[in-house]
JSON list of C-alpha atoms in Angstrom, two decimals:
[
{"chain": "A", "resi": 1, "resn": "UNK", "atom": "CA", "xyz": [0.00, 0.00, 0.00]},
{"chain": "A", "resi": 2, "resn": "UNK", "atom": "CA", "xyz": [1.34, 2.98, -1.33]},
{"chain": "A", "resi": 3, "resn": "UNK", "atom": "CA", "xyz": [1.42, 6.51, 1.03]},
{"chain": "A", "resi": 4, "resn": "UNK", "atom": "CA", "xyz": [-0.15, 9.50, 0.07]},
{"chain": "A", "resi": 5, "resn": "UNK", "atom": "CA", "xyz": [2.10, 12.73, 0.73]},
{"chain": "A", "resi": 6, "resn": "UNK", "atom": "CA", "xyz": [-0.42, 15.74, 0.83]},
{"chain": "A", "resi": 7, "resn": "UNK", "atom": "CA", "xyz": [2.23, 18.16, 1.92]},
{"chain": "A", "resi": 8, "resn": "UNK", "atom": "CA", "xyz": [5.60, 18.46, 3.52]},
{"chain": "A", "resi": 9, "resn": "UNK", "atom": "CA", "xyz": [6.72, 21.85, 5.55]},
{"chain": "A", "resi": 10, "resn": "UNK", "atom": "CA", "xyz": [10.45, 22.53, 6.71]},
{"chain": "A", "resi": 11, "resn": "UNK", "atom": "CA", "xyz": [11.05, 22.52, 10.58]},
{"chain": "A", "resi": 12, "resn": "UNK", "atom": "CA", "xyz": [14.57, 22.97, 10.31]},
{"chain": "A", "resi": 13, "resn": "UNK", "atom": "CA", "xyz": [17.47, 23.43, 7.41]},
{"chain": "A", "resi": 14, "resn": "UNK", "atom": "CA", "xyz": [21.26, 24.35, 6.80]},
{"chain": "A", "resi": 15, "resn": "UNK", "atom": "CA", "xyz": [23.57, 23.34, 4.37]},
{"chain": "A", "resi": 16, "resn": "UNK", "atom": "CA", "xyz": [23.42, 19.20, 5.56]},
{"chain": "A", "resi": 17, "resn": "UNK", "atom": "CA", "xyz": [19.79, 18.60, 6.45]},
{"chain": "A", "resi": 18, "resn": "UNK", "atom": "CA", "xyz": [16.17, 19.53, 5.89]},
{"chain": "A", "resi": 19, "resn": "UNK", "atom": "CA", "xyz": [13.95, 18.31, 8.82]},
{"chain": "A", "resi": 20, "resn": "UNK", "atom": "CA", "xyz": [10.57, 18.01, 7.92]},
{"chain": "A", "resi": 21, "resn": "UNK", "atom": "CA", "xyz": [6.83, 17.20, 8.55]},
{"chain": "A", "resi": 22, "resn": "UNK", "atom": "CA", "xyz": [4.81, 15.60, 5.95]},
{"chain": "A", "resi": 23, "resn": "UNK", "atom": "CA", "xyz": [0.96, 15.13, 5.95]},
{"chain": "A", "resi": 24, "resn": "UNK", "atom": "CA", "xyz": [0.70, 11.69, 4.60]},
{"chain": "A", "resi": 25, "resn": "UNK", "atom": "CA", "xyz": [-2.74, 9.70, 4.16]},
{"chain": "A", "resi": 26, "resn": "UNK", "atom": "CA", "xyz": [-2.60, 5.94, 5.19]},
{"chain": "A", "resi": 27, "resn": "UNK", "atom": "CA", "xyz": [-4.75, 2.83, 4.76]},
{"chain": "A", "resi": 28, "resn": "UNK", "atom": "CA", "xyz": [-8.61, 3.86, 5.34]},
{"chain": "A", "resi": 29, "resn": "UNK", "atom": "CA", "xyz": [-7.97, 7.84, 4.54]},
{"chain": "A", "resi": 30, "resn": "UNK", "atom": "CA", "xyz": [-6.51, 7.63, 7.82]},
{"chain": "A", "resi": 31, "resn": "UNK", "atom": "CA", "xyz": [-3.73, 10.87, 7.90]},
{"chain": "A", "resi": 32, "resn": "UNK", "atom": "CA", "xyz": [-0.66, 11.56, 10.14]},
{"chain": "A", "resi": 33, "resn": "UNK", "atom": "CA", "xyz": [1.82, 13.84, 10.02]},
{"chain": "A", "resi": 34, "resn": "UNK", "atom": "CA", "xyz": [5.02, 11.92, 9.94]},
{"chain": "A", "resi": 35, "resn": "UNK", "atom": "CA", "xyz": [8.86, 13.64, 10.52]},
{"chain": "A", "resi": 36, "resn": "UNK", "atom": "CA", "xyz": [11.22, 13.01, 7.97]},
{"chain": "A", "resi": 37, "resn": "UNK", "atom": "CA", "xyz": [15.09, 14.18, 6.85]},
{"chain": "A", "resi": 38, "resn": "UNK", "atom": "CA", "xyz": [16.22, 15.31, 3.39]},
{"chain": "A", "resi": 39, "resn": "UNK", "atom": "CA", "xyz": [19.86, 15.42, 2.78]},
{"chain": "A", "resi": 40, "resn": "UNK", "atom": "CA", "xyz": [22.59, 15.53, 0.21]},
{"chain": "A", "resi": 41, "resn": "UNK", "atom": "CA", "xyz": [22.94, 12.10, -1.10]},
{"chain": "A", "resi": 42, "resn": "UNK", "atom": "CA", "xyz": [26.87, 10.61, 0.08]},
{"chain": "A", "resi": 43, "resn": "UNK", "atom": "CA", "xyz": [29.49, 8.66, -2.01]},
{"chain": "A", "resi": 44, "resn": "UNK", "atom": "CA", "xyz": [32.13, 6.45, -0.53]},
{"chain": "A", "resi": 45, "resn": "UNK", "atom": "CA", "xyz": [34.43, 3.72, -1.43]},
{"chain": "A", "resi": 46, "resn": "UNK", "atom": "CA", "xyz": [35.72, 0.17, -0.19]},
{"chain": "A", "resi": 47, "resn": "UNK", "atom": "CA", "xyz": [39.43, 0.44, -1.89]},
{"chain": "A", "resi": 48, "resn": "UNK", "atom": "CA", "xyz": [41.33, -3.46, -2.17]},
{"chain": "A", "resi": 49, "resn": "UNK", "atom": "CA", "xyz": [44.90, -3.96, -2.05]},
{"chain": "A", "resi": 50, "resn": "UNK", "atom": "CA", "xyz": [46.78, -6.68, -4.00]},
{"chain": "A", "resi": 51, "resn": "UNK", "atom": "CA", "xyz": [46.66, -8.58, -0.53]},
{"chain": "A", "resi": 52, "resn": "UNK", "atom": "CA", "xyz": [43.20, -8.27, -0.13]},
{"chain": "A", "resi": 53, "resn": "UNK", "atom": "CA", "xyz": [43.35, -6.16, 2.32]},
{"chain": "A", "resi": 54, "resn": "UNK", "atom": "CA", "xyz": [40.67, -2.99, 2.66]},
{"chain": "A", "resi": 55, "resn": "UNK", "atom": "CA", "xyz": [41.08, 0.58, 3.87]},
{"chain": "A", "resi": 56, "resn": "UNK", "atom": "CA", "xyz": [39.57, 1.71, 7.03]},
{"chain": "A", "resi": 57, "resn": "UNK", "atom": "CA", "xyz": [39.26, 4.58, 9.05]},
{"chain": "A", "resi": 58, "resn": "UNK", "atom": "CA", "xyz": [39.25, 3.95, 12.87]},
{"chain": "A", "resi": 59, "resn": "UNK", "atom": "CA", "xyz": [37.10, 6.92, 14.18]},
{"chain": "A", "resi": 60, "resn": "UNK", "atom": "CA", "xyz": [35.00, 8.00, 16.98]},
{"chain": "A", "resi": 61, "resn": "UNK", "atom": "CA", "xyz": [31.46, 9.01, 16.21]},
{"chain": "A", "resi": 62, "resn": "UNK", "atom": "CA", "xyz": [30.37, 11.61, 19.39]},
{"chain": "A", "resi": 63, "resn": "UNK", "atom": "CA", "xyz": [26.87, 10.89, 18.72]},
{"chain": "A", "resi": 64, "resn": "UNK", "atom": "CA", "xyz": [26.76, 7.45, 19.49]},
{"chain": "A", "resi": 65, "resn": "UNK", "atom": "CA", "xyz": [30.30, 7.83, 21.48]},
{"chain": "A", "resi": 66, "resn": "UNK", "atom": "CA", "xyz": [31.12, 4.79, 19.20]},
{"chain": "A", "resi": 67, "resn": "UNK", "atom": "CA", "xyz": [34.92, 3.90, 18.36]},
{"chain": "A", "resi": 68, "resn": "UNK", "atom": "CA", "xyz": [34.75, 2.12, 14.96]},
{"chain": "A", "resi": 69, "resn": "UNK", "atom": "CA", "xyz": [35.84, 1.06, 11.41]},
{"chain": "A", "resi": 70, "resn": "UNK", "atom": "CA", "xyz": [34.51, 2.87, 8.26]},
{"chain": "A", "resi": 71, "resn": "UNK", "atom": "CA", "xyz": [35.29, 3.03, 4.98]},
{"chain": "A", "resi": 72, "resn": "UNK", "atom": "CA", "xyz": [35.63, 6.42, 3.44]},
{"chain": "A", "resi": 73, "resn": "UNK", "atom": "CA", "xyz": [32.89, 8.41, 2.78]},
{"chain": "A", "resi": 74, "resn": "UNK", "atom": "CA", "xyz": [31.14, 11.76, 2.60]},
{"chain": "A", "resi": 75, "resn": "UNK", "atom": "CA", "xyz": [28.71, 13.86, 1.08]},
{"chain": "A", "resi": 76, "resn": "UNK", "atom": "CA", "xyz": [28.50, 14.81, -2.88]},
{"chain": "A", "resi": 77, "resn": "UNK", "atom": "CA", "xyz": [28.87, 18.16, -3.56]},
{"chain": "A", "resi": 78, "resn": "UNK", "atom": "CA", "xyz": [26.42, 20.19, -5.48]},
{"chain": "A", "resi": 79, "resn": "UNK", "atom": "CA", "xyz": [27.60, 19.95, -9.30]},
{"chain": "A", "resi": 80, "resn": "UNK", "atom": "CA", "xyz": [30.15, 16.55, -8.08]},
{"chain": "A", "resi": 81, "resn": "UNK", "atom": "CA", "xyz": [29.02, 12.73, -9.57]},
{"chain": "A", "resi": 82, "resn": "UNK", "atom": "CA", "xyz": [28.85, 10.29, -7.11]},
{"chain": "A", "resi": 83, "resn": "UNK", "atom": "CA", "xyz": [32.06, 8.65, -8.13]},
{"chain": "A", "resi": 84, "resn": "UNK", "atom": "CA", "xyz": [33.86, 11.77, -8.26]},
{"chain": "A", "resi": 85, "resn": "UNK", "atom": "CA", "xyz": [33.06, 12.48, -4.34]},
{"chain": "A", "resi": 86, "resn": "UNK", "atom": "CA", "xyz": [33.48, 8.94, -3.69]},
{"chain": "A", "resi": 87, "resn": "UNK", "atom": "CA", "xyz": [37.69, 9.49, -5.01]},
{"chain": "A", "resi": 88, "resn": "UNK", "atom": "CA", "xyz": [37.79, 13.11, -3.57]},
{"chain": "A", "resi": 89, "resn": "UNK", "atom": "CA", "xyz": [36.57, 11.09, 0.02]},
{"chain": "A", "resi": 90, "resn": "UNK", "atom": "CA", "xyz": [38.76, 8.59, 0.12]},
{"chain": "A", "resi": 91, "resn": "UNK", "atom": "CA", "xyz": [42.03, 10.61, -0.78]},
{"chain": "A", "resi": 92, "resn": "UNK", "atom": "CA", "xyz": [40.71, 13.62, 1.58]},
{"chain": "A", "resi": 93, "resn": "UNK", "atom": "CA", "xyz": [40.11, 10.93, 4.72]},
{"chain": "A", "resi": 94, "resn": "UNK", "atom": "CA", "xyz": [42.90, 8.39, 4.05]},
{"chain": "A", "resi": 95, "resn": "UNK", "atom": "CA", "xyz": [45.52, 10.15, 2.16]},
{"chain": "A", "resi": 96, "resn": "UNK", "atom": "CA", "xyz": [45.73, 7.39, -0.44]},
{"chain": "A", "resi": 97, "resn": "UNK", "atom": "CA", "xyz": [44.52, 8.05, -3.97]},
{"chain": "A", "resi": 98, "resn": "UNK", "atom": "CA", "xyz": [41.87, 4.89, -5.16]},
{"chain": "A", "resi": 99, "resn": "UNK", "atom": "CA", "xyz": [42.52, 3.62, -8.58]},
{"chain": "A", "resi": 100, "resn": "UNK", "atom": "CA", "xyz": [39.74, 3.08, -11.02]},
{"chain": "A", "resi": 101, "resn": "UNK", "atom": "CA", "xyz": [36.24, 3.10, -9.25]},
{"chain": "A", "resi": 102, "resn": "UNK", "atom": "CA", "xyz": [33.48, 0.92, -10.06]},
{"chain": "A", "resi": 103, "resn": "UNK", "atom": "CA", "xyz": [29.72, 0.88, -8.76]},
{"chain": "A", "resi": 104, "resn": "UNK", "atom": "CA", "xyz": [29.92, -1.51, -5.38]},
{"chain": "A", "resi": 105, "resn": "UNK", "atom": "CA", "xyz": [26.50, -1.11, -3.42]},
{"chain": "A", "resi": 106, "resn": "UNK", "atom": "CA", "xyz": [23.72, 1.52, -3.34]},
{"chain": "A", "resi": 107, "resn": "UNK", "atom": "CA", "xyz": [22.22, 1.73, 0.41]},
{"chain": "A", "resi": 108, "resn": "UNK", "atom": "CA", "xyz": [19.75, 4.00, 1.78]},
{"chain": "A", "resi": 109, "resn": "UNK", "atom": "CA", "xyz": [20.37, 3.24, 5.20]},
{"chain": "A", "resi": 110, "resn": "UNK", "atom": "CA", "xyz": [17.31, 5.19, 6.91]},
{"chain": "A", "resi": 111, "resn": "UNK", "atom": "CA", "xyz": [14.41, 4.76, 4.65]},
{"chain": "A", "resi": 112, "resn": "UNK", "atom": "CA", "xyz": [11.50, 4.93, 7.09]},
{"chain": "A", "resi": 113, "resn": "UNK", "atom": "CA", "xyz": [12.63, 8.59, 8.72]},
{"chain": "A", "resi": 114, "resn": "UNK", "atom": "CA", "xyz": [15.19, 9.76, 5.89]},
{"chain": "A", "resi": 115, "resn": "UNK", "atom": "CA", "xyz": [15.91, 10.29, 1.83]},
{"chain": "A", "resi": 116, "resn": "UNK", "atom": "CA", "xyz": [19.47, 9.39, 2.39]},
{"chain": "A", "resi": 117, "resn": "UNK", "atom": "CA", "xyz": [21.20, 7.55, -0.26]},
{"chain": "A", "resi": 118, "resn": "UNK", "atom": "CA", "xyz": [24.66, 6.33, -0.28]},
{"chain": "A", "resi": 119, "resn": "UNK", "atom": "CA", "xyz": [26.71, 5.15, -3.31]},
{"chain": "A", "resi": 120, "resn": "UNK", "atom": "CA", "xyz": [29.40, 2.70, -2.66]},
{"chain": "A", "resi": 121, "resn": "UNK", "atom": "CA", "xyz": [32.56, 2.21, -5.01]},
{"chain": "A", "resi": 122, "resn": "UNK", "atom": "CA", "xyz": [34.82, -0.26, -5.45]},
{"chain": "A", "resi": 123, "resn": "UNK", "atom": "CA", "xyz": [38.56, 0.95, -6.20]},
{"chain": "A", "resi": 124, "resn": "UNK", "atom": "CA", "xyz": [40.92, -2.53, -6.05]},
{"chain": "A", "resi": 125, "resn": "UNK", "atom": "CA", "xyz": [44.03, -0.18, -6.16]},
{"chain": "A", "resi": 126, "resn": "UNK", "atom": "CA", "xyz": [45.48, 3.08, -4.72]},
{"chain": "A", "resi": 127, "resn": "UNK", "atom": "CA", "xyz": [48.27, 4.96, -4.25]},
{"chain": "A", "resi": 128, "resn": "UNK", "atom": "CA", "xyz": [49.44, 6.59, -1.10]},
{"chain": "A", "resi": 129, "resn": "UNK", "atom": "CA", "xyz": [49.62, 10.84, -1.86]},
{"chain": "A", "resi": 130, "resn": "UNK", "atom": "CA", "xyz": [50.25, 12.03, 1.49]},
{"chain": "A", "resi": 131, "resn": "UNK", "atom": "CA", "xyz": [48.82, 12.60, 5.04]},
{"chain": "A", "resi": 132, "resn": "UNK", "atom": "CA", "xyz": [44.54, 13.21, 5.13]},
{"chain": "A", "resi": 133, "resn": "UNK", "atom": "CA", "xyz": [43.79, 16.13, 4.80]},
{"chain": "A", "resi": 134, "resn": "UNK", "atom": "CA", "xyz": [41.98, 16.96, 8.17]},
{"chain": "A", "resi": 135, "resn": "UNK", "atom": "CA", "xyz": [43.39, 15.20, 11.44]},
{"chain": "A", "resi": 136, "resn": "UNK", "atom": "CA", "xyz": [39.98, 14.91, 12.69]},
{"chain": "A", "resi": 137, "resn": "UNK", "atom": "CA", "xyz": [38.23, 12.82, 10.32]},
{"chain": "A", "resi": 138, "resn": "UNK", "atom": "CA", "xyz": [40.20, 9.63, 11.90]},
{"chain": "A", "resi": 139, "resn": "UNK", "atom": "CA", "xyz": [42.26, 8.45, 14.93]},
{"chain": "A", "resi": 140, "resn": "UNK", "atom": "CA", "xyz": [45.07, 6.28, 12.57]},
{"chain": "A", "resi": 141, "resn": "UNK", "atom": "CA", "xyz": [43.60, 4.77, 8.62]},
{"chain": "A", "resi": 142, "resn": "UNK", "atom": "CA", "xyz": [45.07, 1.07, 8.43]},
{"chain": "A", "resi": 143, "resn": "UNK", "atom": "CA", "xyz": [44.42, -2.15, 6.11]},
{"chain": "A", "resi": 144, "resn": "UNK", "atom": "CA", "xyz": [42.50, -4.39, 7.20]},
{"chain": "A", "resi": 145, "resn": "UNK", "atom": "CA", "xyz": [42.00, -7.83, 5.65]},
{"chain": "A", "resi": 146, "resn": "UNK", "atom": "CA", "xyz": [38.88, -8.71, 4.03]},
{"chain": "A", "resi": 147, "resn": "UNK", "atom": "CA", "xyz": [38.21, -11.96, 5.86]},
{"chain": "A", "resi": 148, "resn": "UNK", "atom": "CA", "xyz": [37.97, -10.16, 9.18]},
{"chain": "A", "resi": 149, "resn": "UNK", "atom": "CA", "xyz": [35.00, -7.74, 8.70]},
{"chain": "A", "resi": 150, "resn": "UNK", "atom": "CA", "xyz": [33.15, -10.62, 9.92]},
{"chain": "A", "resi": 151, "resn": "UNK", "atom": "CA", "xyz": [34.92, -11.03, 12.81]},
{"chain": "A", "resi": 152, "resn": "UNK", "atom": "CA", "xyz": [34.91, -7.11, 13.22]},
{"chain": "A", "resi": 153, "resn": "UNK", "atom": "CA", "xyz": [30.76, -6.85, 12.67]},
{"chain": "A", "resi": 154, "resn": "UNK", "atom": "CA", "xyz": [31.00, -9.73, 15.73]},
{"chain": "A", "resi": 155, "resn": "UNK", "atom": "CA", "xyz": [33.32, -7.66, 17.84]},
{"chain": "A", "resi": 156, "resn": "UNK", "atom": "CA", "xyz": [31.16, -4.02, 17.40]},
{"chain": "A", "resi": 157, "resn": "UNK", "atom": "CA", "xyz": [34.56, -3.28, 15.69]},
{"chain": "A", "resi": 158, "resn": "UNK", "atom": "CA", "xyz": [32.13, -2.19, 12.40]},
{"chain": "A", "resi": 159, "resn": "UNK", "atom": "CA", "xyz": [29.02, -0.74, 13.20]},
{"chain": "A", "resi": 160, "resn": "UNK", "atom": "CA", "xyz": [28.56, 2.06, 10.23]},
{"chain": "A", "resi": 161, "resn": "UNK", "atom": "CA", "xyz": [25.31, 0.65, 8.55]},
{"chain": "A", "resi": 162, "resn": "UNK", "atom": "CA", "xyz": [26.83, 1.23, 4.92]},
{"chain": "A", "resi": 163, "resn": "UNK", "atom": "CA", "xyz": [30.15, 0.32, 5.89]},
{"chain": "A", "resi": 164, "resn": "UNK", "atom": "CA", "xyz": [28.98, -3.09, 6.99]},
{"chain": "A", "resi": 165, "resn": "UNK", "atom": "CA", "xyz": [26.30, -3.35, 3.62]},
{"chain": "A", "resi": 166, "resn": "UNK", "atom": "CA", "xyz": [29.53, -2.84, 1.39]},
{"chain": "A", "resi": 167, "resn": "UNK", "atom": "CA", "xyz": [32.25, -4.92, 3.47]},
{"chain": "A", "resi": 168, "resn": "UNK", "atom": "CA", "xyz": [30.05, -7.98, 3.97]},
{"chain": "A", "resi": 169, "resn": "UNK", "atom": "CA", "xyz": [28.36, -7.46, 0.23]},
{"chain": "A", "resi": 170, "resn": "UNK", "atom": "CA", "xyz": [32.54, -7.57, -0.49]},
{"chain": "A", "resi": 171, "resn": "UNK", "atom": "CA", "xyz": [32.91, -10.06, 1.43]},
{"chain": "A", "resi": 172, "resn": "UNK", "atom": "CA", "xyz": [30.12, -12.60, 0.42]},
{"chain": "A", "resi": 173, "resn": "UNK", "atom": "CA", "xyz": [30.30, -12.33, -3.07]},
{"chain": "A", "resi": 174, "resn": "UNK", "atom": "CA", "xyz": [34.11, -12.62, -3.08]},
{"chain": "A", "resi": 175, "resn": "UNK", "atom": "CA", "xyz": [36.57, -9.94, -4.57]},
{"chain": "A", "resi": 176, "resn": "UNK", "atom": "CA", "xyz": [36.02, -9.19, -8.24]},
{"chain": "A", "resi": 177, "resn": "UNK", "atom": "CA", "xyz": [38.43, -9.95, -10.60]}
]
C-alpha cells in the first residue's frame, strides 16, 4: 500500500539537512503527520589492495560515542558525480589516492525517517599521496584484511550501517576480478 504525501513543511534546514513534517494519508484515509530528513545524497568507497586487504578509518562518532571502522565516505557536492566524491573522500580521509572506481552497493540506510542515499565504489588499487587532509576525520587509517569484517561486525569493531552493507556485500560475493 502505497502513502499518500499531501504536503511536507520545513522545521529545520542548513547546508546538511532539511527536517521536515509531511501530511501523509494511510490505509482507510486515515492521515498523520510523519517527521522526515532530506539530505545531500553521500558517495564512498571500499578500496582493495593486491593482498586483499581494505582501507579503514578507525574513528570515533560523538553521537553514538562509538569507536569504529569505516570506509571512506562523505557527502556529494552540489555539481560533483557520485564517483567523483566517492575518489575526492577517500584521498581527503585516508591520504591514499583509489585507482579506477566501479559501482559496489547503493544503500539508503534510513528509509523509514530519511531520503538518504549512499553510493558505494569499489577501487581494487590506490596509491598513497600524502597525510589526510583533516586530522579529525580519523584516529590512525590502516588495512584491514577482508576476511575479518566478519569477525569485526562480531566484535562491534564495524558498526557504520553502509560500511557493513559494502564490506560484507565484499565479502560474500568474493573480490572481483
Amino acid at each position: 500500500m502505497r502513502w499518500t504525501v499531501h504536503s511536507e513543511t520545513s522545521l529545520y534546514a542548513d547546508r546538511w539537512l532539511d527536517i521536515r513534517v509531511a501530511d501523509v494519508e494511510i490505509s482507510g484515509g486515515r492521515r498523520l503527520e510523519h517527521r522526515l530528513i532530506r539530505s545531500a545524497p553521500g558517495a564512498g568507497a571500499v578500496v582493495v589492495n593486491r593482498h586483499d586487504e581494505v582501507l579503514l578509518e578507525w574513528r570515533h562518532r560523538f553521537i553514538t560515542d562509538t569507536w569504529a571502522y569505516e570506509i571512506p565516505m562523505g557527502a556529494v557536492e552540489e555539481g560533483e558525480t557520485p564517483e567523483a566524491a566517492a575518489a575526492r573522500e577517500v584521498e581527503e580521509e585516508t591520504g591514499w589516492r583509489p585507482g579506477p572506481l566501479r559501482p559496489l552497493v547503493y544503500v539508503q540506510p534510513s528509509a523509514g525517517i530519511s531520503d538518504s542515499e549512499h553510493h558505494v565504489f569499489l577501487a581494487e588499487s590506490a596509491e598513497h599521496v600524502g597525510d589526510p587532509a583533516d586530522d579529525w576525520e580519523a584516529e590512525r587509517v590502516e588495512w584491514v584484511p577482508l576476511t575479518e569484517v566478519p569477525k569485526l561486525v562480531g566484535e562491534r569493531r564495524l558498526v557504520n550501517g553502509t560500511s557493513m552493507t559494502a564490506l560484507l556485500y565484499l565479502y560474500g560475493t568474493g573480490r572481483p576480478g
